[in-house]
């Protein structure tokens, strides 16, 4: 059975590179009906924090990367000690200055068989002896990762290629401990737009920051999957499609470039595909964060109307922040306009006539709105082109959007009338 693991160090937040590694391991496990292990590597006692662990777990849950087994490395110290003592007893390790050192063979070479990169050979003469237990009794990464991976039956070690140079040391430890080797897959790095290694200076922050910025988890998962993996020219994937199609054979050998414009595009596509009722729940905190719509307003609006508004207004929105701002139009609040509206006397007369027509309407459907507007304007020798743009800007604050009649009906009679009256007062 396939058994893989994601083993973050809890010294900070879960960032994009780590999230992609977690995702590839998770997809490989789910595709093969295997086991996905989450192991917190907290042996760096000075830098590891419970806050970081909580943030990592929250980010994993938000992304939907559920784990089958969970471990903290510090809970396994006794097993690490026994393995280290076994090496000492066999003369494969020795003590110097209070630390325990692994004895590296002086001849030959150690070959890393990588399923993605092929064979990479390291002369043993260049490796040198290395510490497995510090003088304070704590164990180092290269040692405990071997003990843990072998104890947990990890079959495939899928991780970033920044770990490649650690791998020959780990292979020597596997052999010294008499434990079978897993298969190794080292993923190429992720680059920023300037083709240097992705870092905070590129504006890329923690996974949870993308949640705060209004991205959907399925969009970020889709985006991360495409950073180094492909299935033909397909860009949009559901989670089920990713699980069905994912394979190690389709991981590229070249570095991937983080393209936030593509992330925005993917998020827009996933927002279009999402269940509108779910989007209502997701957008709620973003609407409140804008500071115009009160809890009383939000709770007082008809849920079906709100769901319909989300369904109609989401298509031009790239994030939940965008959707929250657009959604304000259905609440009795002052909206920001993309541009100022200048009216002549004739236009003011026509809009005043529309206000009168709307005031006398009982039914306020898109069809009824269209009929009222066209008949009223025609009776004044005018047409929609004379005031349509001004009406849209007054009611929605935007130059473009869904059909004008549909939008006005969605906003509702009372709010529409109030905004048009405000317009002709200016």
mmCIF file of C-alpha atoms in Angstrom:
data_model
loop_
_atom_site.group_PDB
_atom_site.id
_atom_site.type_symbol
_atom_site.label_atom_id
_atom_site.label_comp_id
_atom_site.label_asym_id
_atom_site.label_seq_id
_atom_site.Cartn_x
_atom_site.Cartn_y
_atom_site.Cartn_z
ATOM 1 C CA UNK A 1 0.000 0.000 0.000
ATOM 2 C CA UNK A 2 1.163 3.532 -0.790
ATOM 3 C CA UNK A 3 2.081 5.457 2.357
ATOM 4 C CA UNK A 4 3.271 9.044 2.054
ATOM 5 C CA UNK A 5 3.832 11.848 4.499
ATOM 6 C CA UNK A 6 3.953 15.608 4.759
ATOM 7 C CA UNK A 7 6.381 16.650 7.468
ATOM 8 C CA UNK A 8 6.390 20.421 8.077
ATOM 9 C CA UNK A 9 8.591 22.140 10.624
ATOM 10 C CA UNK A 10 6.403 24.286 12.929
ATOM 11 C CA UNK A 11 8.680 27.301 12.884
ATOM 12 C CA UNK A 12 6.289 29.513 10.910
ATOM 13 C CA UNK A 13 3.187 29.481 8.740
ATOM 14 C CA UNK A 14 2.368 27.033 5.966
ATOM 15 C CA UNK A 15 3.532 28.712 2.771
ATOM 16 C CA UNK A 16 2.917 27.983 -0.899
ATOM 17 C CA UNK A 17 5.891 25.657 -1.381
ATOM 18 C CA UNK A 18 4.976 23.525 1.608
ATOM 19 C CA UNK A 19 1.310 23.508 0.626
ATOM 20 C CA UNK A 20 2.184 22.201 -2.845
ATOM 21 C CA UNK A 21 4.304 19.432 -1.322
ATOM 22 C CA UNK A 22 1.443 18.512 0.995
ATOM 23 C CA UNK A 23 -1.006 18.527 -1.923
ATOM 24 C CA UNK A 24 1.116 16.294 -4.164
ATOM 25 C CA UNK A 25 1.528 13.773 -1.353
ATOM 26 C CA UNK A 26 -2.192 13.917 -0.557
ATOM 27 C CA UNK A 27 -3.228 13.494 -4.199
ATOM 28 C CA UNK A 28 -0.825 10.581 -4.656
ATOM 29 C CA UNK A 29 -2.244 8.868 -1.570
ATOM 30 C CA UNK A 30 -5.866 9.454 -2.520
ATOM 31 C CA UNK A 31 -5.314 8.405 -6.159
ATOM 32 C CA UNK A 32 -3.772 5.122 -4.991
ATOM 33 C CA UNK A 33 -6.169 4.518 -2.060
ATOM 34 C CA UNK A 34 -3.165 4.873 0.194
ATOM 35 C CA UNK A 35 -2.376 6.555 3.511
ATOM 36 C CA UNK A 36 -1.488 10.216 3.994
ATOM 37 C CA UNK A 37 0.510 10.890 7.167
ATOM 38 C CA UNK A 38 0.905 14.340 8.714
ATOM 39 C CA UNK A 39 4.008 14.468 10.881
ATOM 40 C CA UNK A 40 4.999 17.650 12.686
ATOM 41 C CA UNK A 41 8.802 17.787 12.798
ATOM 42 C CA UNK A 42 9.207 19.805 15.980
ATOM 43 C CA UNK A 43 12.672 18.706 17.092
ATOM 44 C CA UNK A 44 13.941 22.293 16.733
ATOM 45 C CA UNK A 45 12.822 23.153 20.234
ATOM 46 C CA UNK A 46 13.936 26.778 20.157
ATOM 47 C CA UNK A 47 12.028 27.704 16.985
ATOM 48 C CA UNK A 48 9.030 25.339 17.063
ATOM 49 C CA UNK A 49 5.841 26.821 18.494
ATOM 50 C CA UNK A 50 2.351 25.565 19.254
ATOM 51 C CA UNK A 51 0.995 28.602 17.399
ATOM 52 C CA UNK A 52 2.745 27.471 14.210
ATOM 53 C CA UNK A 53 1.368 23.955 14.628
ATOM 54 C CA UNK A 54 -2.154 25.355 15.004
ATOM 55 C CA UNK A 55 -1.706 27.532 11.902
ATOM 56 C CA UNK A 56 -0.429 24.580 9.857
ATOM 57 C CA UNK A 57 -3.349 22.384 10.892
ATOM 58 C CA UNK A 58 -5.842 25.169 10.148
ATOM 59 C CA UNK A 59 -4.339 25.744 6.704
ATOM 60 C CA UNK A 60 -4.409 22.022 5.913
ATOM 61 C CA UNK A 61 -8.047 21.791 6.962
ATOM 62 C CA UNK A 62 -8.977 24.855 4.920
ATOM 63 C CA UNK A 63 -7.351 23.332 1.835
ATOM 64 C CA UNK A 64 -9.242 20.092 2.496
ATOM 65 C CA UNK A 65 -6.057 18.016 2.877
ATOM 66 C CA UNK A 66 -7.276 15.571 5.474
ATOM 67 C CA UNK A 67 -4.769 13.192 7.025
ATOM 68 C CA UNK A 68 -5.110 9.554 8.007
ATOM 69 C CA UNK A 69 -2.437 9.513 10.720
ATOM 70 C CA UNK A 70 -0.925 12.313 12.801
ATOM 71 C CA UNK A 71 2.354 12.431 14.726
ATOM 72 C CA UNK A 72 4.599 14.878 16.498
ATOM 73 C CA UNK A 73 8.256 14.034 16.203
ATOM 74 C CA UNK A 74 9.049 14.949 19.810
ATOM 75 C CA UNK A 75 6.663 12.212 20.964
ATOM 76 C CA UNK A 76 8.997 9.662 19.376
ATOM 77 C CA UNK A 77 12.266 10.628 21.105
ATOM 78 C CA UNK A 78 12.643 7.245 22.826
ATOM 79 C CA UNK A 79 12.506 5.464 19.454
ATOM 80 C CA UNK A 80 15.119 7.851 18.072
ATOM 81 C CA UNK A 81 17.367 7.140 21.076
ATOM 82 C CA UNK A 82 17.140 3.378 20.593
ATOM 83 C CA UNK A 83 18.033 3.633 16.918
ATOM 84 C CA UNK A 84 21.003 5.898 17.680
ATOM 85 C CA UNK A 85 22.246 3.537 20.395
ATOM 86 C CA UNK A 86 22.074 0.649 17.930
ATOM 87 C CA UNK A 87 24.427 2.526 15.605
ATOM 88 C CA UNK A 88 26.791 3.248 18.494
ATOM 89 C CA UNK A 89 26.811 -0.388 19.534
ATOM 90 C CA UNK A 90 27.712 -1.478 15.997
ATOM 91 C CA UNK A 91 30.531 1.040 15.725
ATOM 92 C CA UNK A 92 28.693 2.896 12.965
ATOM 93 C CA UNK A 93 28.554 6.027 15.124
ATOM 94 C CA UNK A 94 30.917 7.537 17.672
ATOM 95 C CA UNK A 95 30.994 10.275 20.301
ATOM 96 C CA UNK A 96 33.050 13.454 20.043
ATOM 97 C CA UNK A 97 32.660 16.569 22.198
ATOM 98 C CA UNK A 98 29.459 15.177 23.640
ATOM 99 C CA UNK A 99 27.775 14.780 20.243
ATOM 100 C CA UNK A 100 27.172 11.506 18.418
ATOM 101 C CA UNK A 101 28.539 11.361 14.894
ATOM 102 C CA UNK A 102 27.624 8.990 12.079
ATOM 103 C CA UNK A 103 30.609 7.381 10.423
ATOM 104 C CA UNK A 104 30.399 7.910 6.631
ATOM 105 C CA UNK A 105 32.203 5.358 4.424
ATOM 106 C CA UNK A 106 35.366 6.872 2.974
ATOM 107 C CA UNK A 107 35.213 5.051 -0.345
ATOM 108 C CA UNK A 108 32.692 4.532 -3.093
ATOM 109 C CA UNK A 109 29.617 6.625 -3.784
ATOM 110 C CA UNK A 110 26.019 6.896 -2.711
ATOM 111 C CA UNK A 111 23.461 7.015 -5.502
ATOM 112 C CA UNK A 112 20.061 8.607 -5.053
ATOM 113 C CA UNK A 113 17.526 6.872 -7.299
ATOM 114 C CA UNK A 114 14.974 9.598 -7.869
ATOM 115 C CA UNK A 115 11.736 8.733 -9.707
ATOM 116 C CA UNK A 116 11.657 12.204 -11.224
ATOM 117 C CA UNK A 117 15.283 13.279 -11.616
ATOM 118 C CA UNK A 118 16.893 9.919 -12.316
ATOM 119 C CA UNK A 119 20.098 8.784 -10.605
ATOM 120 C CA UNK A 120 22.201 11.360 -8.773
ATOM 121 C CA UNK A 121 25.590 10.122 -7.498
ATOM 122 C CA UNK A 122 27.486 11.549 -4.522
ATOM 123 C CA UNK A 123 31.106 10.480 -3.791
ATOM 124 C CA UNK A 124 31.256 9.403 -0.155
ATOM 125 C CA UNK A 125 34.551 11.239 0.218
ATOM 126 C CA UNK A 126 32.640 14.504 -0.140
ATOM 127 C CA UNK A 127 29.981 13.734 2.451
ATOM 128 C CA UNK A 128 32.083 13.630 5.651
ATOM 129 C CA UNK A 129 30.882 12.380 9.036
ATOM 130 C CA UNK A 130 27.827 14.181 10.429
ATOM 131 C CA UNK A 131 26.091 14.640 13.782
ATOM 132 C CA UNK A 132 23.016 12.522 14.555
ATOM 133 C CA UNK A 133 22.632 13.560 18.214
ATOM 134 C CA UNK A 134 23.643 16.935 19.576
ATOM 135 C CA UNK A 135 25.598 17.331 22.793
ATOM 136 C CA UNK A 136 22.385 18.395 24.571
ATOM 137 C CA UNK A 137 20.836 15.012 23.770
ATOM 138 C CA UNK A 138 18.490 16.209 21.006
ATOM 139 C CA UNK A 139 18.494 14.487 17.630
ATOM 140 C CA UNK A 140 19.051 16.146 14.259
ATOM 141 C CA UNK A 141 16.728 16.182 11.265
ATOM 142 C CA UNK A 142 18.647 13.861 8.935
ATOM 143 C CA UNK A 143 18.620 11.113 11.545
ATOM 144 C CA UNK A 144 15.091 11.309 12.940
ATOM 145 C CA UNK A 145 13.495 11.607 9.484
ATOM 146 C CA UNK A 146 14.997 8.244 8.542
ATOM 147 C CA UNK A 147 13.846 6.573 11.753
ATOM 148 C CA UNK A 148 10.349 8.023 11.453
ATOM 149 C CA UNK A 149 9.885 7.310 7.743
ATOM 150 C CA UNK A 150 11.009 3.714 8.135
ATOM 151 C CA UNK A 151 9.002 3.126 11.336
ATOM 152 C CA UNK A 152 5.901 4.517 9.626
ATOM 153 C CA UNK A 153 6.365 2.415 6.505
ATOM 154 C CA UNK A 154 6.605 5.416 4.185
ATOM 155 C CA UNK A 155 6.846 4.059 0.647
ATOM 156 C CA UNK A 156 7.401 7.323 -1.249
ATOM 157 C CA UNK A 157 9.206 10.421 0.008
ATOM 158 C CA UNK A 158 7.841 13.297 -2.090
ATOM 159 C CA UNK A 159 9.419 16.616 -1.137
ATOM 160 C CA UNK A 160 11.109 19.741 -2.498
ATOM 161 C CA UNK A 161 14.421 19.462 -4.293
ATOM 162 C CA UNK A 162 16.041 21.576 -1.577
ATOM 163 C CA UNK A 163 16.200 18.258 0.332
ATOM 164 C CA UNK A 164 18.081 16.444 -2.424
ATOM 165 C CA UNK A 165 21.517 17.054 -0.886
ATOM 166 C CA UNK A 166 20.295 15.571 2.414
ATOM 167 C CA UNK A 167 19.211 12.365 0.726
ATOM 168 C CA UNK A 168 22.615 10.588 0.384
ATOM 169 C CA UNK A 169 23.180 10.977 4.128
ATOM 170 C CA UNK A 170 19.729 9.562 4.776
ATOM 171 C CA UNK A 171 20.338 6.640 2.422
ATOM 172 C CA UNK A 172 23.510 5.777 4.335
ATOM 173 C CA UNK A 173 21.504 5.833 7.571
ATOM 174 C CA UNK A 174 18.792 3.589 6.105
ATOM 175 C CA UNK A 175 21.447 1.049 5.169
ATOM 176 C CA UNK A 176 23.258 1.315 8.496
ATOM 177 C CA UNK A 177 19.987 0.729 10.358
ATOM 178 C CA UNK A 178 19.116 -2.197 8.077
ATOM 179 C CA UNK A 179 15.885 -0.598 6.886
ATOM 180 C CA UNK A 180 14.415 -0.618 3.355
ATOM 181 C CA UNK A 181 14.663 2.518 1.268
ATOM 182 C CA UNK A 182 11.558 4.407 0.190
ATOM 183 C CA UNK A 183 11.260 5.762 -3.331
ATOM 184 C CA UNK A 184 12.331 9.375 -3.631
ATOM 185 C CA UNK A 185 10.686 12.161 -5.647
ATOM 186 C CA UNK A 186 12.233 15.619 -5.374
ATOM 187 C CA UNK A 187 9.975 18.354 -6.729
ATOM 188 C CA UNK A 188 11.490 21.277 -8.649
ATOM 189 C CA UNK A 189 11.314 24.609 -6.898
ATOM 190 C CA UNK A 190 8.710 27.315 -7.424
ATOM 191 C CA UNK A 191 9.989 30.576 -8.888
ATOM 192 C CA UNK A 192 8.670 34.113 -8.646
ATOM 193 C CA UNK A 193 7.770 36.147 -11.748
ATOM 194 C CA UNK A 194 11.400 37.302 -11.926
ATOM 195 C CA UNK A 195 12.449 33.636 -12.060
ATOM 196 C CA UNK A 196 14.231 33.716 -8.727
ATOM 197 C CA UNK A 197 13.285 31.410 -5.882
ATOM 198 C CA UNK A 198 9.807 32.242 -4.572
ATOM 199 C CA UNK A 199 9.936 34.218 -1.329
ATOM 200 C CA UNK A 200 8.061 36.801 0.733
ATOM 201 C CA UNK A 201 9.500 39.615 -1.367
ATOM 202 C CA UNK A 202 7.293 38.355 -4.228
ATOM 203 C CA UNK A 203 4.264 39.078 -2.048
ATOM 204 C CA UNK A 204 3.581 35.386 -1.476
ATOM 205 C CA UNK A 205 2.631 34.795 2.129
ATOM 206 C CA UNK A 206 0.993 32.071 4.166
ATOM 207 C CA UNK A 207 -1.779 29.873 2.816
ATOM 208 C CA UNK A 208 -4.226 31.409 5.280
ATOM 209 C CA UNK A 209 -3.434 34.850 3.860
ATOM 210 C CA UNK A 210 -5.038 33.699 0.607
ATOM 211 C CA UNK A 211 -8.158 32.829 2.570
ATOM 212 C CA UNK A 212 -8.119 36.337 4.069
ATOM 213 C CA UNK A 213 -7.781 37.811 0.578
ATOM 214 C CA UNK A 214 -10.939 36.053 -0.581
ATOM 215 C CA UNK A 215 -9.690 33.037 -2.513
ATOM 216 C CA UNK A 216 -11.615 29.758 -2.476
ATOM 217 C CA UNK A 217 -9.698 26.729 -1.163
ATOM 218 C CA UNK A 218 -10.517 24.674 -4.270
ATOM 219 C CA UNK A 219 -9.058 27.422 -6.468
ATOM 220 C CA UNK A 220 -5.788 27.493 -4.535
ATOM 221 C CA UNK A 221 -5.630 23.685 -4.633
ATOM 222 C CA UNK A 222 -6.195 23.780 -8.407
ATOM 223 C CA UNK A 223 -3.491 26.437 -8.771
ATOM 224 C CA UNK A 224 -0.966 24.568 -6.617
ATOM 225 C CA UNK A 225 -1.595 21.352 -8.526
ATOM 226 C CA UNK A 226 -0.703 23.093 -11.773
ATOM 227 C CA UNK A 227 2.599 24.320 -10.302
ATOM 228 C CA UNK A 228 4.640 21.462 -11.692
ATOM 229 C CA UNK A 229 1.952 18.961 -12.711
ATOM 230 C CA UNK A 230 -0.181 18.893 -15.826
ATOM 231 C CA UNK A 231 -2.811 16.901 -17.684
ATOM 232 C CA UNK A 232 -2.702 18.035 -21.278
ATOM 233 C CA UNK A 233 -3.775 21.650 -21.667
ATOM 234 C CA UNK A 234 -6.472 21.486 -19.003
ATOM 235 C CA UNK A 235 -6.279 24.302 -16.449
ATOM 236 C CA UNK A 236 -9.516 24.018 -14.453
ATOM 237 C CA UNK A 237 -9.808 20.945 -12.233
ATOM 238 C CA UNK A 238 -12.242 19.898 -9.557
ATOM 239 C CA UNK A 239 -10.847 18.090 -6.532
ATOM 240 C CA UNK A 240 -12.279 14.778 -7.762
ATOM 241 C CA UNK A 241 -10.629 15.262 -11.155
ATOM 242 C CA UNK A 242 -7.281 15.938 -9.526
ATOM 243 C CA UNK A 243 -7.528 12.761 -7.474
ATOM 244 C CA UNK A 244 -8.533 10.724 -10.517
ATOM 245 C CA UNK A 245 -5.850 12.095 -12.847
ATOM 246 C CA UNK A 246 -2.841 12.742 -10.599
ATOM 247 C CA UNK A 247 0.291 10.707 -11.193
ATOM 248 C CA UNK A 248 3.997 11.170 -10.567
ATOM 249 C CA UNK A 249 4.706 10.627 -14.267
ATOM 250 C CA UNK A 250 3.080 13.965 -15.119
ATOM 251 C CA UNK A 251 5.189 16.059 -12.758
ATOM 252 C CA UNK A 252 7.554 18.282 -14.716
ATOM 253 C CA UNK A 253 11.288 18.384 -14.147
ATOM 254 C CA UNK A 254 11.550 22.145 -14.585
ATOM 255 C CA UNK A 255 10.849 24.834 -12.017
ATOM 256 C CA UNK A 256 7.369 26.394 -12.035
ATOM 257 C CA UNK A 257 6.590 30.103 -12.039
ATOM 258 C CA UNK A 258 4.090 31.483 -9.555
ATOM 259 C CA UNK A 259 1.629 33.527 -11.622
ATOM 260 C CA UNK A 260 -0.838 35.351 -9.404
ATOM 261 C CA UNK A 261 -2.814 36.515 -12.434
ATOM 262 C CA UNK A 262 -3.540 32.879 -13.217
ATOM 263 C CA UNK A 263 -4.548 32.307 -9.594
ATOM 264 C CA UNK A 264 -7.066 35.144 -9.871
ATOM 265 C CA UNK A 265 -8.409 33.692 -13.107
ATOM 266 C CA UNK A 266 -8.782 30.231 -11.580
ATOM 267 C CA UNK A 267 -10.503 31.683 -8.543
ATOM 268 C CA UNK A 268 -12.965 33.455 -10.819
ATOM 269 C CA UNK A 269 -13.719 30.193 -12.622
ATOM 270 C CA UNK A 270 -14.256 28.337 -9.348
ATOM 271 C CA UNK A 271 -16.516 31.121 -8.065
ATOM 272 C CA UNK A 272 -18.630 30.756 -11.204
ATOM 273 C CA UNK A 273 -18.845 27.002 -10.637
ATOM 274 C CA UNK A 274 -19.507 27.133 -6.886
ATOM 275 C CA UNK A 275 -22.901 26.559 -5.296
ATOM 276 C CA UNK A 276 -24.406 30.062 -4.799
ATOM 277 C CA UNK A 277 -25.741 29.170 -1.355
ATOM 278 C CA UNK A 278 -22.228 28.186 -0.278
ATOM 279 C CA UNK A 279 -20.876 31.466 -1.627
ATOM 280 C CA UNK A 280 -23.415 33.373 0.458
ATOM 281 C CA UNK A 281 -21.926 31.815 3.579
ATOM 282 C CA UNK A 282 -18.351 32.392 2.442
ATOM 283 C CA UNK A 283 -18.861 36.014 1.431
ATOM 284 C CA UNK A 284 -20.685 37.036 4.611
ATOM 285 C CA UNK A 285 -17.598 38.002 6.670
ATOM 286 C CA UNK A 286 -16.174 39.915 3.707
ATOM 287 C CA UNK A 287 -19.384 41.935 3.344
ATOM 288 C CA UNK A 288 -19.307 42.804 7.033
ATOM 289 C CA UNK A 289 -15.615 43.666 6.841
ATOM 290 C CA UNK A 290 -16.381 46.387 4.293
ATOM 291 C CA UNK A 291 -18.169 48.193 7.114
ATOM 292 C CA UNK A 292 -21.327 49.355 5.325
ATOM 293 C CA UNK A 293 -23.730 46.431 5.732
ATOM 294 C CA UNK A 294 -24.753 45.900 9.348
ATOM 295 C CA UNK A 295 -25.567 42.544 10.894
ATOM 296 C CA UNK A 296 -29.190 43.670 11.037
ATOM 297 C CA UNK A 297 -29.189 44.371 7.290
ATOM 298 C CA UNK A 298 -27.522 41.069 6.485
ATOM 299 C CA UNK A 299 -29.823 39.026 8.688
ATOM 300 C CA UNK A 300 -32.897 40.890 7.497
ATOM 301 C CA UNK A 301 -32.523 40.270 3.766
ATOM 302 C CA UNK A 302 -34.411 37.413 2.175
ATOM 303 C CA UNK A 303 -32.027 34.484 1.803
ATOM 304 C CA UNK A 304 -33.352 33.460 -1.614
ATOM 305 C CA UNK A 305 -32.895 37.004 -2.883
ATOM 306 C CA UNK A 306 -29.354 37.095 -1.513
ATOM 307 C CA UNK A 307 -28.530 33.763 -3.151
ATOM 308 C CA UNK A 308 -29.918 35.008 -6.459
ATOM 309 C CA UNK A 309 -27.840 38.178 -6.135
ATOM 310 C CA UNK A 310 -24.686 36.127 -5.593
ATOM 311 C CA UNK A 311 -25.528 33.940 -8.569
ATOM 312 C CA UNK A 312 -26.084 36.956 -10.858
ATOM 313 C CA UNK A 313 -23.263 39.197 -9.650
ATOM 314 C CA UNK A 314 -20.343 36.782 -9.201
ATOM 315 C CA UNK A 315 -19.341 36.436 -12.847
ATOM 316 C CA UNK A 316 -17.100 39.496 -12.980
ATOM 317 C CA UNK A 317 -15.629 38.904 -9.506
ATOM 318 C CA UNK A 318 -12.187 37.412 -9.040
ATOM 319 C CA UNK A 319 -12.278 37.087 -5.245
ATOM 320 C CA UNK A 320 -14.775 37.057 -2.402
ATOM 321 C CA UNK A 321 -13.612 40.600 -1.612
ATOM 322 C CA UNK A 322 -14.768 41.663 -5.078
ATOM 323 C CA UNK A 323 -18.065 39.863 -4.615
ATOM 324 C CA UNK A 324 -18.621 41.484 -1.214
ATOM 325 C CA UNK A 325 -18.226 44.952 -2.714
ATOM 326 C CA UNK A 326 -20.565 44.206 -5.612
ATOM 327 C CA UNK A 327 -23.110 42.622 -3.293
ATOM 328 C CA UNK A 328 -23.520 45.889 -1.405
ATOM 329 C CA UNK A 329 -25.888 47.080 -4.128
ATOM 330 C CA UNK A 330 -28.765 44.989 -2.747
ATOM 331 C CA UNK A 331 -28.538 46.669 0.675
ATOM 332 C CA UNK A 332 -29.718 50.180 1.606
ATOM 333 C CA UNK A 333 -26.216 51.664 1.801
ATOM 334 C CA UNK A 334 -24.394 54.410 -0.039
ATOM 335 C CA UNK A 335 -22.388 52.804 -2.835
ATOM 336 C CA UNK A 336 -19.131 53.941 -4.355
ATOM 337 C CA UNK A 337 -19.249 54.767 -8.047
ATOM 338 C CA UNK A 338 -16.574 53.926 -10.573
ATOM 339 C CA UNK A 339 -17.117 57.335 -12.166
ATOM 340 C CA UNK A 340 -19.110 60.499 -11.597
ATOM 341 C CA UNK A 341 -22.454 60.993 -13.374
ATOM 342 C CA UNK A 342 -23.173 64.249 -15.150
ATOM 343 C CA UNK A 343 -26.824 64.796 -16.133
ATOM 344 C CA UNK A 344 -28.416 67.422 -18.298
ATOM 345 C CA UNK A 345 -31.878 68.803 -17.644
ATOM 346 C CA UNK A 346 -33.473 66.401 -20.131
ATOM 347 C CA UNK A 347 -31.928 63.341 -18.453
ATOM 348 C CA UNK A 348 -33.056 64.512 -15.029
ATOM 349 C CA UNK A 349 -36.605 64.822 -16.366
ATOM 350 C CA UNK A 350 -36.493 61.296 -17.820
ATOM 351 C CA UNK A 351 -35.107 59.737 -14.620
ATOM 352 C CA UNK A 352 -37.742 61.547 -12.559
ATOM 353 C CA UNK A 353 -40.356 59.977 -14.818
ATOM 354 C CA UNK A 354 -38.818 56.538 -14.248
ATOM 355 C CA UNK A 355 -38.960 57.095 -10.486
ATOM 356 C CA UNK A 356 -42.665 57.866 -10.770
ATOM 357 C CA UNK A 357 -43.216 54.761 -12.899
ATOM 358 C CA UNK A 358 -41.311 52.515 -10.491
ATOM 359 C CA UNK A 359 -43.196 53.952 -7.506
ATOM 360 C CA UNK A 360 -46.475 52.735 -8.920
ATOM 361 C CA UNK A 361 -45.327 49.170 -9.593
ATOM 362 C CA UNK A 362 -46.417 46.234 -7.454
ATOM 363 C CA UNK A 363 -44.543 43.599 -9.446
ATOM 364 C CA UNK A 364 -40.824 44.349 -9.804
ATOM 365 C CA UNK A 365 -39.539 41.512 -11.979
ATOM 366 C CA UNK A 366 -36.982 42.035 -14.773
ATOM 367 C CA UNK A 367 -39.801 41.815 -17.328
ATOM 368 C CA UNK A 368 -41.926 44.367 -15.480
ATOM 369 C CA UNK A 369 -38.938 46.712 -15.074
ATOM 370 C CA UNK A 370 -38.122 46.517 -18.777
ATOM 371 C CA UNK A 371 -41.724 47.191 -19.770
ATOM 372 C CA UNK A 372 -42.022 50.173 -17.416
ATOM 373 C CA UNK A 373 -38.730 51.717 -18.522
ATOM 374 C CA UNK A 374 -39.312 51.336 -22.246
ATOM 375 C CA UNK A 375 -42.926 52.577 -22.117
ATOM 376 C CA UNK A 376 -42.069 55.549 -19.890
ATOM 377 C CA UNK A 377 -39.114 56.634 -21.993
ATOM 378 C CA UNK A 378 -41.062 56.177 -25.235
ATOM 379 C CA UNK A 379 -43.863 58.367 -23.890
ATOM 380 C CA UNK A 380 -41.285 61.144 -23.490
ATOM 381 C CA UNK A 381 -39.829 60.637 -26.943
ATOM 382 C CA UNK A 382 -36.688 59.000 -25.551
ATOM 383 C CA UNK A 383 -35.068 55.575 -25.433
ATOM 384 C CA UNK A 384 -32.941 53.517 -23.086
ATOM 385 C CA UNK A 385 -29.681 54.810 -24.561
ATOM 386 C CA UNK A 386 -30.526 58.278 -23.211
ATOM 387 C CA UNK A 387 -30.396 57.276 -19.509
ATOM 388 C CA UNK A 388 -29.459 53.596 -19.325
ATOM 389 C CA UNK A 389 -25.796 54.204 -18.456
ATOM 390 C CA UNK A 390 -26.674 56.808 -15.831
ATOM 391 C CA UNK A 391 -29.278 54.508 -14.263
ATOM 392 C CA UNK A 392 -26.821 51.613 -14.058
ATOM 393 C CA UNK A 393 -24.149 53.804 -12.480
ATOM 394 C CA UNK A 394 -26.620 55.271 -9.988
ATOM 395 C CA UNK A 395 -28.062 51.910 -8.946
ATOM 396 C CA UNK A 396 -24.924 49.742 -8.994
ATOM 397 C CA UNK A 397 -21.989 52.146 -9.025
ATOM 398 C CA UNK A 398 -20.491 50.271 -11.968
ATOM 399 C CA UNK A 399 -20.241 50.779 -15.696
ATOM 400 C CA UNK A 400 -20.956 47.147 -16.562
ATOM 401 C CA UNK A 401 -22.579 44.069 -15.132
ATOM 402 C CA UNK A 402 -25.524 41.749 -15.711
ATOM 403 C CA UNK A 403 -28.491 42.982 -17.761
ATOM 404 C CA UNK A 404 -29.805 46.351 -16.593
ATOM 405 C CA UNK A 405 -33.418 45.229 -16.073
ATOM 406 C CA UNK A 406 -32.337 42.101 -14.234
ATOM 407 C CA UNK A 407 -29.970 44.114 -12.029
ATOM 408 C CA UNK A 408 -32.545 46.764 -11.145
ATOM 409 C CA UNK A 409 -35.069 44.061 -10.236
ATOM 410 C CA UNK A 410 -32.426 42.361 -8.123
ATOM 411 C CA UNK A 411 -31.634 45.555 -6.241
ATOM 412 C CA UNK A 412 -35.336 46.005 -5.572
ATOM 413 C CA UNK A 413 -37.846 48.782 -6.021
ATOM 414 C CA UNK A 414 -37.260 50.784 -2.844
ATOM 415 C CA UNK A 415 -33.462 50.902 -3.062
ATOM 416 C CA UNK A 416 -33.576 51.629 -6.796
ATOM 417 C CA UNK A 417 -35.967 54.516 -6.285
ATOM 418 C CA UNK A 418 -33.874 55.904 -3.413
ATOM 419 C CA UNK A 419 -30.689 55.857 -5.499
ATOM 420 C CA UNK A 420 -32.313 57.409 -8.540
ATOM 421 C CA UNK A 421 -33.846 60.176 -6.406
ATOM 422 C CA UNK A 422 -30.458 60.810 -4.854
ATOM 423 C CA UNK A 423 -28.977 61.046 -8.343
ATOM 424 C CA UNK A 424 -31.363 63.700 -9.633
ATOM 425 C CA UNK A 425 -30.922 65.740 -6.457
ATOM 426 C CA UNK A 426 -27.194 66.112 -7.082
#
